[in-house]
């Protein structure tokens, strides 16, 4: 199995991070949490709605413009046209794409595309947000904007599960960090201790 004996819970209003080398099981864990893959053993219990910031802009049609893609994404997530119409201005404003709303996104820079994908995903306001290596979206100012969003998100008693190789960011952001190794959860606890364990594990792997 790609994962074995991985057990954890995340309280509301908290951030749980996961680190691990390539092949440790992080991608499989994310697929299980986002319900792309069902667990072959054990149980997954999620209270409330879940959304993910994994592949920003997944499902976008490059021939369509920003507004059309917002409608496309919203309809795929079960939103009505009236619900989507209300949200379009705030999504474009957060993504800073008001001046490019009617431009086909195939002409967007990678940064513009990522900003639109990020803004569409966070606008759905789930109870739990699953994040994978996307906190470097846009320039420094936009990253600060994203960080402020996460702070406000947590203040609403919502939950974040994050996977990243940015250890400094993980240590500052996460309440707890789990270390994955060969599909097993070998540590779950204090961020500083988790990162030390991960670093020592990575060093031993290189020897």
mmCIF file with all atom_site columns, C-alpha atoms in Angstrom:
data_model
loop_
_atom_site.group_PDB
_atom_site.id
_atom_site.type_symbol
_atom_site.label_atom_id
_atom_site.label_alt_id
_atom_site.label_comp_id
_atom_site.label_asym_id
_atom_site.label_entity_id
_atom_site.label_seq_id
_atom_site.pdbx_PDB_ins_code
_atom_site.Cartn_x
_atom_site.Cartn_y
_atom_site.Cartn_z
_atom_site.occupancy
_atom_site.B_iso_or_equiv
_atom_site.pdbx_formal_charge
_atom_site.auth_seq_id
_atom_site.auth_comp_id
_atom_site.auth_asym_id
_atom_site.auth_atom_id
_atom_site.pdbx_PDB_model_num
ATOM 1   C CA . UNK A 1 1   ? 0.000   0.000  0.000   1.00 0.00 ? 1   UNK A CA 1
ATOM 2   C CA . UNK A 1 2   ? 1.139   3.564  -0.678  1.00 0.00 ? 2   UNK A CA 1
ATOM 3   C CA . UNK A 1 3   ? -0.031  4.491  2.835   1.00 0.00 ? 3   UNK A CA 1
ATOM 4   C CA . UNK A 1 4   ? -0.152  2.316  5.939   1.00 0.00 ? 4   UNK A CA 1
ATOM 5   C CA . UNK A 1 5   ? -1.277  3.032  9.515   1.00 0.00 ? 5   UNK A CA 1
ATOM 6   C CA . UNK A 1 6   ? -1.693  6.769  8.899   1.00 0.00 ? 6   UNK A CA 1
ATOM 7   C CA . UNK A 1 7   ? -4.015  8.142  11.555  1.00 0.00 ? 7   UNK A CA 1
ATOM 8   C CA . UNK A 1 8   ? -4.643  11.737 12.601  1.00 0.00 ? 8   UNK A CA 1
ATOM 9   C CA . UNK A 1 9   ? -7.330  14.299 13.355  1.00 0.00 ? 9   UNK A CA 1
ATOM 10  C CA . UNK A 1 10  ? -7.365  18.051 12.842  1.00 0.00 ? 10  UNK A CA 1
ATOM 11  C CA . UNK A 1 11  ? -9.364  20.380 15.120  1.00 0.00 ? 11  UNK A CA 1
ATOM 12  C CA . UNK A 1 12  ? -11.231 23.305 13.617  1.00 0.00 ? 12  UNK A CA 1
ATOM 13  C CA . UNK A 1 13  ? -9.222  26.497 13.339  1.00 0.00 ? 13  UNK A CA 1
ATOM 14  C CA . UNK A 1 14  ? -5.895  24.656 13.137  1.00 0.00 ? 14  UNK A CA 1
ATOM 15  C CA . UNK A 1 15  ? -3.221  24.025 10.498  1.00 0.00 ? 15  UNK A CA 1
ATOM 16  C CA . UNK A 1 16  ? -1.810  20.534 10.025  1.00 0.00 ? 16  UNK A CA 1
ATOM 17  C CA . UNK A 1 17  ? 1.233   20.167 7.790   1.00 0.00 ? 17  UNK A CA 1
ATOM 18  C CA . UNK A 1 18  ? 2.873   17.141 6.212   1.00 0.00 ? 18  UNK A CA 1
ATOM 19  C CA . UNK A 1 19  ? 6.450   16.739 5.045   1.00 0.00 ? 19  UNK A CA 1
ATOM 20  C CA . UNK A 1 20  ? 8.246   13.826 3.452   1.00 0.00 ? 20  UNK A CA 1
ATOM 21  C CA . UNK A 1 21  ? 10.689  12.996 0.708   1.00 0.00 ? 21  UNK A CA 1
ATOM 22  C CA . UNK A 1 22  ? 9.531   12.139 -2.815  1.00 0.00 ? 22  UNK A CA 1
ATOM 23  C CA . UNK A 1 23  ? 7.680   8.836  -2.728  1.00 0.00 ? 23  UNK A CA 1
ATOM 24  C CA . UNK A 1 24  ? 6.841   9.129  0.974   1.00 0.00 ? 24  UNK A CA 1
ATOM 25  C CA . UNK A 1 25  ? 3.091   9.090  0.283   1.00 0.00 ? 25  UNK A CA 1
ATOM 26  C CA . UNK A 1 26  ? 2.205   12.783 0.345   1.00 0.00 ? 26  UNK A CA 1
ATOM 27  C CA . UNK A 1 27  ? 0.446   12.806 -3.039  1.00 0.00 ? 27  UNK A CA 1
ATOM 28  C CA . UNK A 1 28  ? -1.535  9.671  -2.169  1.00 0.00 ? 28  UNK A CA 1
ATOM 29  C CA . UNK A 1 29  ? -2.575  11.200 1.151   1.00 0.00 ? 29  UNK A CA 1
ATOM 30  C CA . UNK A 1 30  ? -3.805  14.343 -0.615  1.00 0.00 ? 30  UNK A CA 1
ATOM 31  C CA . UNK A 1 31  ? -5.796  12.228 -3.090  1.00 0.00 ? 31  UNK A CA 1
ATOM 32  C CA . UNK A 1 32  ? -7.446  10.375 -0.213  1.00 0.00 ? 32  UNK A CA 1
ATOM 33  C CA . UNK A 1 33  ? -8.224  13.607 1.667   1.00 0.00 ? 33  UNK A CA 1
ATOM 34  C CA . UNK A 1 34  ? -9.727  15.201 -1.453  1.00 0.00 ? 34  UNK A CA 1
ATOM 35  C CA . UNK A 1 35  ? -11.632 11.937 -2.057  1.00 0.00 ? 35  UNK A CA 1
ATOM 36  C CA . UNK A 1 36  ? -10.049 11.347 -5.445  1.00 0.00 ? 36  UNK A CA 1
ATOM 37  C CA . UNK A 1 37  ? -8.933  7.961  -4.090  1.00 0.00 ? 37  UNK A CA 1
ATOM 38  C CA . UNK A 1 38  ? -10.970 5.942  -1.559  1.00 0.00 ? 38  UNK A CA 1
ATOM 39  C CA . UNK A 1 39  ? -9.015  4.377  1.322   1.00 0.00 ? 39  UNK A CA 1
ATOM 40  C CA . UNK A 1 40  ? -8.576  0.618  0.789   1.00 0.00 ? 40  UNK A CA 1
ATOM 41  C CA . UNK A 1 41  ? -8.544  0.135  4.566   1.00 0.00 ? 41  UNK A CA 1
ATOM 42  C CA . UNK A 1 42  ? -9.714  2.212  7.492   1.00 0.00 ? 42  UNK A CA 1
ATOM 43  C CA . UNK A 1 43  ? -11.958 5.251  7.425   1.00 0.00 ? 43  UNK A CA 1
ATOM 44  C CA . UNK A 1 44  ? -11.879 8.875  6.369   1.00 0.00 ? 44  UNK A CA 1
ATOM 45  C CA . UNK A 1 45  ? -14.252 11.195 8.216   1.00 0.00 ? 45  UNK A CA 1
ATOM 46  C CA . UNK A 1 46  ? -14.580 14.790 7.076   1.00 0.00 ? 46  UNK A CA 1
ATOM 47  C CA . UNK A 1 47  ? -17.016 17.187 8.725   1.00 0.00 ? 47  UNK A CA 1
ATOM 48  C CA . UNK A 1 48  ? -18.166 20.002 6.476   1.00 0.00 ? 48  UNK A CA 1
ATOM 49  C CA . UNK A 1 49  ? -17.076 20.931 2.974   1.00 0.00 ? 49  UNK A CA 1
ATOM 50  C CA . UNK A 1 50  ? -13.593 20.421 1.546   1.00 0.00 ? 50  UNK A CA 1
ATOM 51  C CA . UNK A 1 51  ? -11.799 22.211 -1.263  1.00 0.00 ? 51  UNK A CA 1
ATOM 52  C CA . UNK A 1 52  ? -8.235  22.044 -2.476  1.00 0.00 ? 52  UNK A CA 1
ATOM 53  C CA . UNK A 1 53  ? -5.497  24.298 -3.764  1.00 0.00 ? 53  UNK A CA 1
ATOM 54  C CA . UNK A 1 54  ? -3.513  21.632 -5.577  1.00 0.00 ? 54  UNK A CA 1
ATOM 55  C CA . UNK A 1 55  ? -3.627  22.105 -9.330  1.00 0.00 ? 55  UNK A CA 1
ATOM 56  C CA . UNK A 1 56  ? -4.604  25.733 -9.701  1.00 0.00 ? 56  UNK A CA 1
ATOM 57  C CA . UNK A 1 57  ? -6.839  26.245 -12.681 1.00 0.00 ? 57  UNK A CA 1
ATOM 58  C CA . UNK A 1 58  ? -7.451  22.541 -13.246 1.00 0.00 ? 58  UNK A CA 1
ATOM 59  C CA . UNK A 1 59  ? -10.482 22.291 -15.495 1.00 0.00 ? 59  UNK A CA 1
ATOM 60  C CA . UNK A 1 60  ? -10.107 25.768 -16.993 1.00 0.00 ? 60  UNK A CA 1
ATOM 61  C CA . UNK A 1 61  ? -10.672 26.064 -20.736 1.00 0.00 ? 61  UNK A CA 1
ATOM 62  C CA . UNK A 1 62  ? -7.863  28.158 -22.301 1.00 0.00 ? 62  UNK A CA 1
ATOM 63  C CA . UNK A 1 63  ? -10.170 29.326 -25.103 1.00 0.00 ? 63  UNK A CA 1
ATOM 64  C CA . UNK A 1 64  ? -12.562 30.923 -22.591 1.00 0.00 ? 64  UNK A CA 1
ATOM 65  C CA . UNK A 1 65  ? -11.993 34.189 -20.766 1.00 0.00 ? 65  UNK A CA 1
ATOM 66  C CA . UNK A 1 66  ? -11.785 34.665 -16.995 1.00 0.00 ? 66  UNK A CA 1
ATOM 67  C CA . UNK A 1 67  ? -15.501 35.278 -16.453 1.00 0.00 ? 67  UNK A CA 1
ATOM 68  C CA . UNK A 1 68  ? -16.481 32.269 -18.577 1.00 0.00 ? 68  UNK A CA 1
ATOM 69  C CA . UNK A 1 69  ? -14.044 30.068 -16.682 1.00 0.00 ? 69  UNK A CA 1
ATOM 70  C CA . UNK A 1 70  ? -15.430 31.290 -13.361 1.00 0.00 ? 70  UNK A CA 1
ATOM 71  C CA . UNK A 1 71  ? -18.888 30.194 -14.523 1.00 0.00 ? 71  UNK A CA 1
ATOM 72  C CA . UNK A 1 72  ? -17.482 26.883 -15.765 1.00 0.00 ? 72  UNK A CA 1
ATOM 73  C CA . UNK A 1 73  ? -15.754 26.156 -12.459 1.00 0.00 ? 73  UNK A CA 1
ATOM 74  C CA . UNK A 1 74  ? -18.762 27.206 -10.410 1.00 0.00 ? 74  UNK A CA 1
ATOM 75  C CA . UNK A 1 75  ? -21.152 25.007 -12.388 1.00 0.00 ? 75  UNK A CA 1
ATOM 76  C CA . UNK A 1 76  ? -18.812 22.021 -11.953 1.00 0.00 ? 76  UNK A CA 1
ATOM 77  C CA . UNK A 1 77  ? -19.050 22.591 -8.187  1.00 0.00 ? 77  UNK A CA 1
ATOM 78  C CA . UNK A 1 78  ? -22.836 22.718 -8.221  1.00 0.00 ? 78  UNK A CA 1
ATOM 79  C CA . UNK A 1 79  ? -23.307 26.487 -7.999  1.00 0.00 ? 79  UNK A CA 1
ATOM 80  C CA . UNK A 1 80  ? -26.228 28.155 -9.772  1.00 0.00 ? 80  UNK A CA 1
ATOM 81  C CA . UNK A 1 81  ? -25.737 30.922 -12.339 1.00 0.00 ? 81  UNK A CA 1
ATOM 82  C CA . UNK A 1 82  ? -27.175 33.426 -9.872  1.00 0.00 ? 82  UNK A CA 1
ATOM 83  C CA . UNK A 1 83  ? -24.694 32.356 -7.169  1.00 0.00 ? 83  UNK A CA 1
ATOM 84  C CA . UNK A 1 84  ? -21.764 32.580 -9.580  1.00 0.00 ? 84  UNK A CA 1
ATOM 85  C CA . UNK A 1 85  ? -22.822 35.982 -10.916 1.00 0.00 ? 85  UNK A CA 1
ATOM 86  C CA . UNK A 1 86  ? -22.672 37.441 -7.382  1.00 0.00 ? 86  UNK A CA 1
ATOM 87  C CA . UNK A 1 87  ? -19.138 36.138 -6.884  1.00 0.00 ? 87  UNK A CA 1
ATOM 88  C CA . UNK A 1 88  ? -17.563 37.152 -10.214 1.00 0.00 ? 88  UNK A CA 1
ATOM 89  C CA . UNK A 1 89  ? -16.593 40.740 -9.155  1.00 0.00 ? 89  UNK A CA 1
ATOM 90  C CA . UNK A 1 90  ? -14.904 39.634 -5.908  1.00 0.00 ? 90  UNK A CA 1
ATOM 91  C CA . UNK A 1 91  ? -13.007 36.823 -7.662  1.00 0.00 ? 91  UNK A CA 1
ATOM 92  C CA . UNK A 1 92  ? -11.690 39.175 -10.350 1.00 0.00 ? 92  UNK A CA 1
ATOM 93  C CA . UNK A 1 93  ? -10.811 41.790 -7.742  1.00 0.00 ? 93  UNK A CA 1
ATOM 94  C CA . UNK A 1 94  ? -8.837  39.343 -5.566  1.00 0.00 ? 94  UNK A CA 1
ATOM 95  C CA . UNK A 1 95  ? -7.044  37.969 -8.648  1.00 0.00 ? 95  UNK A CA 1
ATOM 96  C CA . UNK A 1 96  ? -6.399  41.550 -9.829  1.00 0.00 ? 96  UNK A CA 1
ATOM 97  C CA . UNK A 1 97  ? -7.698  40.669 -13.275 1.00 0.00 ? 97  UNK A CA 1
ATOM 98  C CA . UNK A 1 98  ? -10.534 43.162 -13.721 1.00 0.00 ? 98  UNK A CA 1
ATOM 99  C CA . UNK A 1 99  ? -8.813  44.641 -16.793 1.00 0.00 ? 99  UNK A CA 1
ATOM 100 C CA . UNK A 1 100 ? -8.395  41.184 -18.353 1.00 0.00 ? 100 UNK A CA 1
ATOM 101 C CA . UNK A 1 101 ? -11.808 39.714 -17.566 1.00 0.00 ? 101 UNK A CA 1
ATOM 102 C CA . UNK A 1 102 ? -12.770 39.239 -21.215 1.00 0.00 ? 102 UNK A CA 1
ATOM 103 C CA . UNK A 1 103 ? -9.337  38.122 -22.464 1.00 0.00 ? 103 UNK A CA 1
ATOM 104 C CA . UNK A 1 104 ? -9.066  34.403 -23.299 1.00 0.00 ? 104 UNK A CA 1
ATOM 105 C CA . UNK A 1 105 ? -6.878  32.910 -20.580 1.00 0.00 ? 105 UNK A CA 1
ATOM 106 C CA . UNK A 1 106 ? -4.598  31.253 -23.135 1.00 0.00 ? 106 UNK A CA 1
ATOM 107 C CA . UNK A 1 107 ? -3.030  34.711 -23.401 1.00 0.00 ? 107 UNK A CA 1
ATOM 108 C CA . UNK A 1 108 ? -2.455  34.983 -19.639 1.00 0.00 ? 108 UNK A CA 1
ATOM 109 C CA . UNK A 1 109 ? 0.985   34.786 -18.068 1.00 0.00 ? 109 UNK A CA 1
ATOM 110 C CA . UNK A 1 110 ? 1.545   31.850 -15.708 1.00 0.00 ? 110 UNK A CA 1
ATOM 111 C CA . UNK A 1 111 ? 1.184   34.245 -12.767 1.00 0.00 ? 111 UNK A CA 1
ATOM 112 C CA . UNK A 1 112 ? -2.179  35.575 -13.988 1.00 0.00 ? 112 UNK A CA 1
ATOM 113 C CA . UNK A 1 113 ? -3.419  32.028 -14.582 1.00 0.00 ? 113 UNK A CA 1
ATOM 114 C CA . UNK A 1 114 ? -2.369  30.949 -11.089 1.00 0.00 ? 114 UNK A CA 1
ATOM 115 C CA . UNK A 1 115 ? -3.954  34.021 -9.472  1.00 0.00 ? 115 UNK A CA 1
ATOM 116 C CA . UNK A 1 116 ? -7.254  33.258 -11.178 1.00 0.00 ? 116 UNK A CA 1
ATOM 117 C CA . UNK A 1 117 ? -7.085  29.603 -10.116 1.00 0.00 ? 117 UNK A CA 1
ATOM 118 C CA . UNK A 1 118 ? -6.280  30.556 -6.513  1.00 0.00 ? 118 UNK A CA 1
ATOM 119 C CA . UNK A 1 119 ? -9.047  33.164 -6.352  1.00 0.00 ? 119 UNK A CA 1
ATOM 120 C CA . UNK A 1 120 ? -11.676 30.813 -7.787  1.00 0.00 ? 120 UNK A CA 1
ATOM 121 C CA . UNK A 1 121 ? -10.759 28.053 -5.322  1.00 0.00 ? 121 UNK A CA 1
ATOM 122 C CA . UNK A 1 122 ? -10.753 30.187 -2.156  1.00 0.00 ? 122 UNK A CA 1
ATOM 123 C CA . UNK A 1 123 ? -13.981 31.927 -3.114  1.00 0.00 ? 123 UNK A CA 1
ATOM 124 C CA . UNK A 1 124 ? -15.938 28.730 -2.445  1.00 0.00 ? 124 UNK A CA 1
ATOM 125 C CA . UNK A 1 125 ? -15.144 29.154 1.291   1.00 0.00 ? 125 UNK A CA 1
ATOM 126 C CA . UNK A 1 126 ? -14.933 25.495 2.341   1.00 0.00 ? 126 UNK A CA 1
ATOM 127 C CA . UNK A 1 127 ? -14.696 24.332 5.966   1.00 0.00 ? 127 UNK A CA 1
ATOM 128 C CA . UNK A 1 128 ? -11.395 22.580 5.229   1.00 0.00 ? 128 UNK A CA 1
ATOM 129 C CA . UNK A 1 129 ? -8.828  23.724 2.683   1.00 0.00 ? 129 UNK A CA 1
ATOM 130 C CA . UNK A 1 130 ? -6.167  21.310 1.429   1.00 0.00 ? 130 UNK A CA 1
ATOM 131 C CA . UNK A 1 131 ? -3.083  23.052 0.081   1.00 0.00 ? 131 UNK A CA 1
ATOM 132 C CA . UNK A 1 132 ? -0.197  21.597 -1.922  1.00 0.00 ? 132 UNK A CA 1
ATOM 133 C CA . UNK A 1 133 ? 2.826   23.751 -2.777  1.00 0.00 ? 133 UNK A CA 1
ATOM 134 C CA . UNK A 1 134 ? 0.866   26.715 -4.111  1.00 0.00 ? 134 UNK A CA 1
ATOM 135 C CA . UNK A 1 135 ? 1.732   29.449 -1.633  1.00 0.00 ? 135 UNK A CA 1
ATOM 136 C CA . UNK A 1 136 ? 4.243   30.961 -4.062  1.00 0.00 ? 136 UNK A CA 1
ATOM 137 C CA . UNK A 1 137 ? 1.501   32.251 -6.347  1.00 0.00 ? 137 UNK A CA 1
ATOM 138 C CA . UNK A 1 138 ? 2.158   35.633 -7.957  1.00 0.00 ? 138 UNK A CA 1
ATOM 139 C CA . UNK A 1 139 ? 4.532   38.334 -6.795  1.00 0.00 ? 139 UNK A CA 1
ATOM 140 C CA . UNK A 1 140 ? 5.487   39.177 -3.206  1.00 0.00 ? 140 UNK A CA 1
ATOM 141 C CA . UNK A 1 141 ? 2.547   41.536 -2.738  1.00 0.00 ? 141 UNK A CA 1
ATOM 142 C CA . UNK A 1 142 ? 0.045   38.937 -3.928  1.00 0.00 ? 142 UNK A CA 1
ATOM 143 C CA . UNK A 1 143 ? 1.656   36.315 -1.691  1.00 0.00 ? 143 UNK A CA 1
ATOM 144 C CA . UNK A 1 144 ? 1.100   38.644 1.260   1.00 0.00 ? 144 UNK A CA 1
ATOM 145 C CA . UNK A 1 145 ? -2.526  38.972 0.192   1.00 0.00 ? 145 UNK A CA 1
ATOM 146 C CA . UNK A 1 146 ? -2.812  35.158 0.153   1.00 0.00 ? 146 UNK A CA 1
ATOM 147 C CA . UNK A 1 147 ? -1.216  34.928 3.609   1.00 0.00 ? 147 UNK A CA 1
ATOM 148 C CA . UNK A 1 148 ? -3.782  37.420 4.935   1.00 0.00 ? 148 UNK A CA 1
ATOM 149 C CA . UNK A 1 149 ? -6.546  35.293 3.426   1.00 0.00 ? 149 UNK A CA 1
ATOM 150 C CA . UNK A 1 150 ? -5.272  32.217 5.299   1.00 0.00 ? 150 UNK A CA 1
ATOM 151 C CA . UNK A 1 151 ? -5.183  34.178 8.578   1.00 0.00 ? 151 UNK A CA 1
ATOM 152 C CA . UNK A 1 152 ? -8.788  35.326 8.121   1.00 0.00 ? 152 UNK A CA 1
ATOM 153 C CA . UNK A 1 153 ? -9.795  31.800 7.045   1.00 0.00 ? 153 UNK A CA 1
ATOM 154 C CA . UNK A 1 154 ? -8.467  30.339 10.301  1.00 0.00 ? 154 UNK A CA 1
ATOM 155 C CA . UNK A 1 155 ? -10.143 33.067 12.365  1.00 0.00 ? 155 UNK A CA 1
ATOM 156 C CA . UNK A 1 156 ? -13.453 31.752 11.002  1.00 0.00 ? 156 UNK A CA 1
ATOM 157 C CA . UNK A 1 157 ? -12.666 28.459 12.803  1.00 0.00 ? 157 UNK A CA 1
ATOM 158 C CA . UNK A 1 158 ? -11.831 26.676 9.571   1.00 0.00 ? 158 UNK A CA 1
ATOM 159 C CA . UNK A 1 159 ? -9.111  24.112 8.949   1.00 0.00 ? 159 UNK A CA 1
ATOM 160 C CA . UNK A 1 160 ? -6.056  23.937 6.684   1.00 0.00 ? 160 UNK A CA 1
ATOM 161 C CA . UNK A 1 161 ? -4.079  20.823 5.739   1.00 0.00 ? 161 UNK A CA 1
ATOM 162 C CA . UNK A 1 162 ? -0.898  21.693 3.898   1.00 0.00 ? 162 UNK A CA 1
ATOM 163 C CA . UNK A 1 163 ? 1.908   19.821 2.144   1.00 0.00 ? 163 UNK A CA 1
ATOM 164 C CA . UNK A 1 164 ? 5.045   21.743 1.248   1.00 0.00 ? 164 UNK A CA 1
ATOM 165 C CA . UNK A 1 165 ? 8.826   21.557 0.944   1.00 0.00 ? 165 UNK A CA 1
ATOM 166 C CA . UNK A 1 166 ? 9.099   25.113 2.280   1.00 0.00 ? 166 UNK A CA 1
ATOM 167 C CA . UNK A 1 167 ? 10.147  24.131 5.795   1.00 0.00 ? 167 UNK A CA 1
ATOM 168 C CA . UNK A 1 168 ? 10.444  27.671 7.180   1.00 0.00 ? 168 UNK A CA 1
ATOM 169 C CA . UNK A 1 169 ? 6.913   28.488 6.054   1.00 0.00 ? 169 UNK A CA 1
ATOM 170 C CA . UNK A 1 170 ? 5.630   25.177 7.441   1.00 0.00 ? 170 UNK A CA 1
ATOM 171 C CA . UNK A 1 171 ? 7.249   25.760 10.816  1.00 0.00 ? 171 UNK A CA 1
ATOM 172 C CA . UNK A 1 172 ? 5.747   29.244 11.108  1.00 0.00 ? 172 UNK A CA 1
ATOM 173 C CA . UNK A 1 173 ? 2.286   28.331 9.818   1.00 0.00 ? 173 UNK A CA 1
ATOM 174 C CA . UNK A 1 174 ? 1.461   24.828 11.077  1.00 0.00 ? 174 UNK A CA 1
ATOM 175 C CA . UNK A 1 175 ? 0.213   23.955 14.563  1.00 0.00 ? 175 UNK A CA 1
ATOM 176 C CA . UNK A 1 176 ? 1.385   20.385 14.055  1.00 0.00 ? 176 UNK A CA 1
ATOM 177 C CA . UNK A 1 177 ? 3.440   18.635 11.366  1.00 0.00 ? 177 UNK A CA 1
ATOM 178 C CA . UNK A 1 178 ? 3.372   14.993 10.362  1.00 0.00 ? 178 UNK A CA 1
ATOM 179 C CA . UNK A 1 179 ? 6.448   13.308 8.872   1.00 0.00 ? 179 UNK A CA 1
ATOM 180 C CA . UNK A 1 180 ? 5.753   10.671 6.230   1.00 0.00 ? 180 UNK A CA 1
ATOM 181 C CA . UNK A 1 181 ? 8.301   8.008  5.320   1.00 0.00 ? 181 UNK A CA 1
ATOM 182 C CA . UNK A 1 182 ? 7.649   5.083  2.961   1.00 0.00 ? 182 UNK A CA 1
ATOM 183 C CA . UNK A 1 183 ? 3.897   5.496  3.395   1.00 0.00 ? 183 UNK A CA 1
ATOM 184 C CA . UNK A 1 184 ? 3.965   5.562  7.194   1.00 0.00 ? 184 UNK A CA 1
ATOM 185 C CA . UNK A 1 185 ? 3.396   8.445  9.585   1.00 0.00 ? 185 UNK A CA 1
ATOM 186 C CA . UNK A 1 186 ? 6.600   8.291  11.617  1.00 0.00 ? 186 UNK A CA 1
ATOM 187 C CA . UNK A 1 187 ? 5.997   11.448 13.654  1.00 0.00 ? 187 UNK A CA 1
ATOM 188 C CA . UNK A 1 188 ? 3.142   13.851 14.352  1.00 0.00 ? 188 UNK A CA 1
ATOM 189 C CA . UNK A 1 189 ? 3.593   16.770 16.668  1.00 0.00 ? 189 UNK A CA 1
ATOM 190 C CA . UNK A 1 190 ? 5.592   19.946 17.289  1.00 0.00 ? 190 UNK A CA 1
ATOM 191 C CA . UNK A 1 191 ? 6.612   21.599 13.999  1.00 0.00 ? 191 UNK A CA 1
ATOM 192 C CA . UNK A 1 192 ? 10.219  22.214 15.083  1.00 0.00 ? 192 UNK A CA 1
ATOM 193 C CA . UNK A 1 193 ? 10.703  18.588 16.161  1.00 0.00 ? 193 UNK A CA 1
ATOM 194 C CA . UNK A 1 194 ? 8.988   17.299 13.006  1.00 0.00 ? 194 UNK A CA 1
ATOM 195 C CA . UNK A 1 195 ? 11.286  19.310 10.743  1.00 0.00 ? 195 UNK A CA 1
ATOM 196 C CA . UNK A 1 196 ? 14.373  18.119 12.634  1.00 0.00 ? 196 UNK A CA 1
ATOM 197 C CA . UNK A 1 197 ? 13.222  14.519 12.211  1.00 0.00 ? 197 UNK A CA 1
ATOM 198 C CA . UNK A 1 198 ? 12.528  15.076 8.517   1.00 0.00 ? 198 UNK A CA 1
ATOM 199 C CA . UNK A 1 199 ? 15.943  16.663 7.962   1.00 0.00 ? 199 UNK A CA 1
ATOM 200 C CA . UNK A 1 200 ? 17.757  13.842 9.768   1.00 0.00 ? 200 UNK A CA 1
ATOM 201 C CA . UNK A 1 201 ? 15.737  11.291 7.789   1.00 0.00 ? 201 UNK A CA 1
ATOM 202 C CA . UNK A 1 202 ? 16.651  13.035 4.505   1.00 0.00 ? 202 UNK A CA 1
ATOM 203 C CA . UNK A 1 203 ? 20.328  13.133 5.507   1.00 0.00 ? 203 UNK A CA 1
ATOM 204 C CA . UNK A 1 204 ? 20.343  9.413  6.322   1.00 0.00 ? 204 UNK A CA 1
ATOM 205 C CA . UNK A 1 205 ? 18.677  8.662  2.958   1.00 0.00 ? 205 UNK A CA 1
ATOM 206 C CA . UNK A 1 206 ? 21.474  10.508 1.131   1.00 0.00 ? 206 UNK A CA 1
ATOM 207 C CA . UNK A 1 207 ? 24.257  8.563  2.908   1.00 0.00 ? 207 UNK A CA 1
#
